[in-house]
Amino acid sequence: DTEVTQTPKHLVMGMTNKKSLKCEQHMGHRAMYWYKQKAKKPPELMFVYSYEKLSINESVPSRFSPECPNSSLLNLHLHALQPEDSALYLCASSQGLAGSDTQYFGPGTRLTVL
Amino acid sequence: AQTVTQSQPEMSVQEAETVTLSCTYDTSESNYYLFWYKQPPSRQMILVIRQEAYKQQNATENRFSVNFQKAAKSFSLKISDSQLGDTAMYFCAFKPNAGNMLTFGGGTRLMVKP
């Protein structure tokens, strides 16, 4: 079963709100990722977690705060976002960080910042 | 650094016909992995097919096959017997053996017409 789930499917928030995106996988994968995708563009990597520790942070603004409570869960906490942060946020997971480990994606959360 | 280029922003094909999507990449790595991901309007990125660079045999998955030309650094996707459900954005992606960072091409939007 190659399933990654994400909640919510859609989120609308104001610039002063605090919200969280959630991602879950039950494939026993030890690496999890957050990507940001603008319309008609490829995904852009934001964060990588490996064994519940932050491995890569692609110079993402601090208004995005990732959290990995356990090996199956990955959260993205949002605060004081800007309208240009509106995008599709994709979560992915893989067995590990080896080159041979394929990334499997969730369905995404469509975020709109007003 | 690696780059991935998809030279066809949009393509269309009649149902039941065959279509080929192009992808070229540039790398100094000798061992790596290549992927095609499909992203339908439902937004989920779905793995279509994967190719290990050390394997000369082209990967196939049912109606999907690749033409991998390592010397030319080319990795095209052939979809046979196209179906309406194949309508989607297709992304070619590269991953070196030494890491887990995916480099995506710009995508090709494929429309299958009835």
GROMACS .gro file of C-alpha atoms in nm:
model
  228
    1ASP     CA    1   0.000   0.000   0.000
    2THR     CA    2   0.168   0.319  -0.122
    3GLU     CA    3  -0.060   0.569   0.049
    4VAL     CA    4   0.022   0.909   0.192
    5THR     CA    5  -0.273   1.104   0.331
    6GLN     CA    6  -0.300   1.478   0.384
    7THR     CA    7  -0.550   1.695   0.569
    8PRO     CA    8  -0.721   1.924   0.503
    9LYS     CA    9  -0.779   1.907   0.128
   10HIS     CA   10  -0.847   2.279   0.113
   11LEU     CA   11  -0.757   2.560   0.352
   12VAL     CA   12  -0.836   2.930   0.338
   13MET     CA   13  -0.666   3.152   0.592
   14GLY     CA   14  -0.603   3.516   0.664
   15MET     CA   15  -0.258   3.662   0.703
   16THR     CA   16  -0.293   3.675   1.082
   17ASN     CA   17  -0.419   3.318   1.125
   18LYS     CA   18  -0.229   3.017   1.256
   19LYS     CA   19  -0.307   2.686   1.093
   20SER     CA   20  -0.147   2.346   1.044
   21LEU     CA   21  -0.124   2.100   0.758
   22LYS     CA   22  -0.103   1.731   0.841
   23CYS     CA   23   0.051   1.438   0.659
   24GLU     CA   24   0.044   1.070   0.753
   25GLN     CA   25   0.193   0.753   0.607
   26HIS     CA   26   0.175   0.393   0.728
   27MET     CA   27   0.430   0.238   0.495
   28GLY     CA   28   0.705   0.227   0.756
   29HIS     CA   29   0.895   0.496   0.566
   30ARG     CA   30   1.161   0.685   0.759
   31ALA     CA   31   1.191   0.992   0.538
   32MET     CA   32   0.919   1.251   0.483
   33TYR     CA   33   0.908   1.568   0.274
   34TRP     CA   34   0.716   1.890   0.226
   35TYR     CA   35   0.692   2.044  -0.120
   36LYS     CA   36   0.528   2.364  -0.242
   37GLN     CA   37   0.375   2.367  -0.591
   38LYS     CA   38   0.249   2.671  -0.777
   39ALA     CA   39   0.007   2.632  -1.067
   40LYS     CA   40   0.155   2.472  -1.381
   41LYS     CA   41   0.498   2.442  -1.214
   42PRO     CA   42   0.688   2.145  -1.074
   43PRO     CA   43   0.702   2.091  -0.696
   44GLU     CA   44   0.968   2.278  -0.501
   45LEU     CA   45   1.128   2.107  -0.204
   46MET     CA   46   1.081   2.282   0.132
   47PHE     CA   47   1.185   2.038   0.406
   48VAL     CA   48   1.315   1.683   0.447
   49TYR     CA   49   1.288   1.477   0.765
   50SER     CA   50   1.485   1.160   0.817
   51TYR     CA   51   1.425   0.945   1.124
   52GLU     CA   52   1.216   1.228   1.268
   53LYS     CA   53   1.502   1.478   1.244
   54LEU     CA   54   1.514   1.773   1.009
   55SER     CA   55   1.761   1.685   0.740
   56ILE     CA   56   1.711   1.958   0.481
   57ASN     CA   57   1.560   2.306   0.501
   58GLU     CA   58   1.564   2.472   0.161
   59SER     CA   59   1.590   2.827   0.300
   60VAL     CA   60   1.219   2.838   0.374
   61PRO     CA   61   1.087   3.150   0.559
   62SER     CA   62   1.027   3.103   0.930
   63ARG     CA   63   0.653   3.156   0.888
   64PHE     CA   64   0.658   2.787   0.782
   65SER     CA   65   0.747   2.559   1.072
   66PRO     CA   66   0.771   2.182   1.019
   67GLU     CA   67   0.725   1.924   1.289
   68CYS     CA   68   0.768   1.546   1.289
   69PRO     CA   69   0.599   1.407   1.603
   70ASN     CA   70   0.672   1.045   1.507
   71SER     CA   71   0.782   0.838   1.212
   72SER     CA   72   0.433   0.833   1.059
   73LEU     CA   73   0.332   1.196   1.098
   74LEU     CA   74   0.454   1.522   0.952
   75ASN     CA   75   0.301   1.860   1.024
   76LEU     CA   76   0.353   2.201   0.870
   77HIS     CA   77   0.261   2.490   1.098
   78LEU     CA   78   0.166   2.812   0.924
   79HIS     CA   79   0.171   3.160   1.076
   80ALA     CA   80   0.157   3.512   0.932
   81LEU     CA   81   0.154   3.389   0.575
   82GLN     CA   82   0.149   3.613   0.270
   83PRO     CA   83  -0.085   3.589  -0.031
   84GLU     CA   84   0.209   3.468  -0.242
   85ASP     CA   85   0.224   3.159  -0.018
   86SER     CA   86  -0.101   3.040  -0.176
   87ALA     CA   87  -0.016   2.710  -0.345
   88LEU     CA   88  -0.061   2.335  -0.337
   89TYR     CA   89   0.139   2.182  -0.052
   90LEU     CA   90   0.244   1.826  -0.115
   91CYS     CA   91   0.375   1.575   0.136
   92ALA     CA   92   0.584   1.277   0.029
   93SER     CA   93   0.757   0.985   0.195
   94SER     CA   94   1.025   0.733   0.108
   95GLN     CA   95   1.187   0.431   0.268
   96GLY     CA   96   1.497   0.632   0.343
   97LEU     CA   97   1.728   0.887   0.188
   98ALA     CA   98   1.911   0.653  -0.048
   99GLY     CA   99   1.905   0.732  -0.415
  100SER     CA  100   1.716   0.409  -0.480
  101ASP     CA  101   1.432   0.509  -0.245
  102THR     CA  102   1.131   0.624  -0.443
  103GLN     CA  103   0.923   0.913  -0.313
  104TYR     CA  104   0.548   0.864  -0.289
  105PHE     CA  105   0.324   1.169  -0.276
  106GLY     CA  106   0.003   1.256  -0.097
  107PRO     CA  107  -0.293   1.430  -0.263
  108GLY     CA  108  -0.192   1.772  -0.137
  109THR     CA  109  -0.354   2.060   0.050
  110ARG     CA  110  -0.471   2.356  -0.157
  111LEU     CA  111  -0.388   2.665   0.051
  112THR     CA  112  -0.532   3.009  -0.016
  113VAL     CA  113  -0.404   3.306   0.185
  114LEU     CA  114  -0.630   3.612   0.182
  115ALA     CA  115   2.388   2.041  -1.028
  116GLN     CA  116   2.143   1.852  -1.241
  117THR     CA  117   1.889   1.994  -1.481
  118VAL     CA  118   1.587   1.826  -1.636
  119THR     CA  119   1.421   1.962  -1.949
  120GLN     CA  120   1.082   1.876  -2.092
  121SER     CA  121   1.061   2.053  -2.425
  122GLN     CA  122   0.688   1.997  -2.486
  123PRO     CA  123   0.474   2.218  -2.259
  124GLU     CA  124   0.152   2.075  -2.401
  125MET     CA  125   0.053   1.776  -2.612
  126SER     CA  126  -0.266   1.613  -2.722
  127VAL     CA  127  -0.349   1.265  -2.850
  128GLN     CA  128  -0.659   1.086  -2.965
  129GLU     CA  129  -0.795   0.813  -2.745
  130ALA     CA  130  -0.644   0.469  -2.823
  131GLU     CA  131  -0.343   0.619  -3.002
  132THR     CA  132   0.020   0.628  -2.889
  133VAL     CA  133   0.203   0.936  -2.766
  134THR     CA  134   0.563   0.999  -2.663
  135LEU     CA  135   0.669   1.260  -2.409
  136SER     CA  136   1.028   1.384  -2.421
  137CYS     CA  137   1.271   1.442  -2.137
  138THR     CA  138   1.640   1.524  -2.139
  139TYR     CA  139   1.868   1.577  -1.845
  140ASP     CA  140   2.216   1.695  -1.770
  141THR     CA  141   2.433   1.541  -1.501
  142SER     CA  142   2.790   1.443  -1.426
  143GLU     CA  143   2.671   1.152  -1.212
  144SER     CA  144   2.728   0.799  -1.342
  145ASN     CA  145   2.464   0.628  -1.132
  146TYR     CA  146   2.118   0.773  -1.084
  147TYR     CA  147   1.746   0.712  -1.109
  148LEU     CA  148   1.487   0.858  -1.342
  149PHE     CA  149   1.115   0.883  -1.287
  150TRP     CA  150   0.796   0.983  -1.460
  151TYR     CA  151   0.523   1.115  -1.234
  152LYS     CA  152   0.166   1.187  -1.342
  153GLN     CA  153  -0.044   1.462  -1.184
  154PRO     CA  154  -0.408   1.454  -1.294
  155PRO     CA  155  -0.652   1.737  -1.217
  156SER     CA  156  -0.714   1.564  -0.884
  157ARG     CA  157  -0.363   1.693  -0.800
  158GLN     CA  158  -0.202   1.379  -0.659
  159MET     CA  159   0.143   1.306  -0.795
  160ILE     CA  160   0.139   0.941  -0.899
  161LEU     CA  161   0.450   0.743  -0.984
  162VAL     CA  162   0.417   0.609  -1.339
  163ILE     CA  163   0.750   0.444  -1.399
  164ARG     CA  164   1.108   0.434  -1.271
  165GLN     CA  165   1.439   0.355  -1.442
  166GLU     CA  166   1.774   0.273  -1.286
  167ALA     CA  167   2.057   0.420  -1.491
  168TYR     CA  168   2.273   0.108  -1.450
  169LYS     CA  169   2.008  -0.104  -1.621
  170GLN     CA  170   2.019  -0.109  -1.999
  171GLN     CA  171   1.676  -0.262  -2.030
  172ASN     CA  172   1.398  -0.006  -2.066
  173ALA     CA  173   1.137  -0.010  -1.790
  174THR     CA  174   0.775  -0.095  -1.874
  175GLU     CA  175   0.455  -0.076  -1.672
  176ASN     CA  176   0.152  -0.199  -1.864
  177ARG     CA  177   0.077   0.068  -2.128
  178PHE     CA  178   0.368   0.286  -2.017
  179SER     CA  179   0.724   0.231  -2.134
  180VAL     CA  180   1.039   0.439  -2.151
  181ASN     CA  181   1.314   0.485  -2.406
  182PHE     CA  182   1.625   0.540  -2.196
  183GLN     CA  183   1.930   0.656  -2.390
  184LYS     CA  184   2.204   0.707  -2.131
  185ALA     CA  185   2.467   0.842  -2.368
  186ALA     CA  186   2.223   1.095  -2.508
  187LYS     CA  187   2.085   1.168  -2.159
  188SER     CA  188   1.734   1.116  -2.285
  189PHE     CA  189   1.440   0.952  -2.106
  190SER     CA  190   1.117   0.961  -2.304
  191LEU     CA  191   0.782   0.814  -2.196
  192LYS     CA  192   0.562   0.627  -2.440
  193ILE     CA  193   0.195   0.583  -2.359
  194SER     CA  194   0.022   0.320  -2.571
  195ASP     CA  195  -0.353   0.287  -2.621
  196SER     CA  196  -0.411   0.628  -2.460
  197GLN     CA  197  -0.712   0.654  -2.231
  198LEU     CA  198  -0.912   0.956  -2.117
  199GLY     CA  199  -0.780   0.895  -1.766
  200ASP     CA  200  -0.426   0.959  -1.891
  201THR     CA  201  -0.511   1.329  -1.919
  202ALA     CA  202  -0.271   1.490  -1.672
  203MET     CA  203   0.047   1.686  -1.618
  204TYR     CA  204   0.350   1.461  -1.656
  205PHE     CA  205   0.676   1.539  -1.478
  206CYS     CA  206   1.011   1.381  -1.552
  207ALA     CA  207   1.241   1.368  -1.251
  208PHE     CA  208   1.605   1.284  -1.176
  209LYS     CA  209   1.761   1.156  -0.855
  210PRO     CA  210   2.132   1.086  -0.803
  211ASN     CA  211   2.233   0.764  -0.634
  212ALA     CA  212   2.414   0.959  -0.364
  213GLY     CA  213   2.115   1.159  -0.247
  214ASN     CA  214   1.740   1.181  -0.229
  215MET     CA  215   1.680   1.522  -0.387
  216LEU     CA  216   1.443   1.501  -0.681
  217THR     CA  217   1.504   1.741  -0.967
  218PHE     CA  218   1.188   1.789  -1.173
  219GLY     CA  219   1.142   1.900  -1.529
  220GLY     CA  220   0.895   2.176  -1.610
  221GLY     CA  221   0.618   1.931  -1.698
  222THR     CA  222   0.416   1.837  -2.006
  223ARG     CA  223   0.041   1.882  -2.004
  224LEU     CA  224  -0.117   1.590  -2.192
  225MET     CA  225  -0.475   1.600  -2.314
  226VAL     CA  226  -0.635   1.278  -2.437
  227LYS     CA  227  -0.924   1.354  -2.670
  228PRO     CA  228  -1.221   1.123  -2.725
   0.00000   0.00000   0.00000
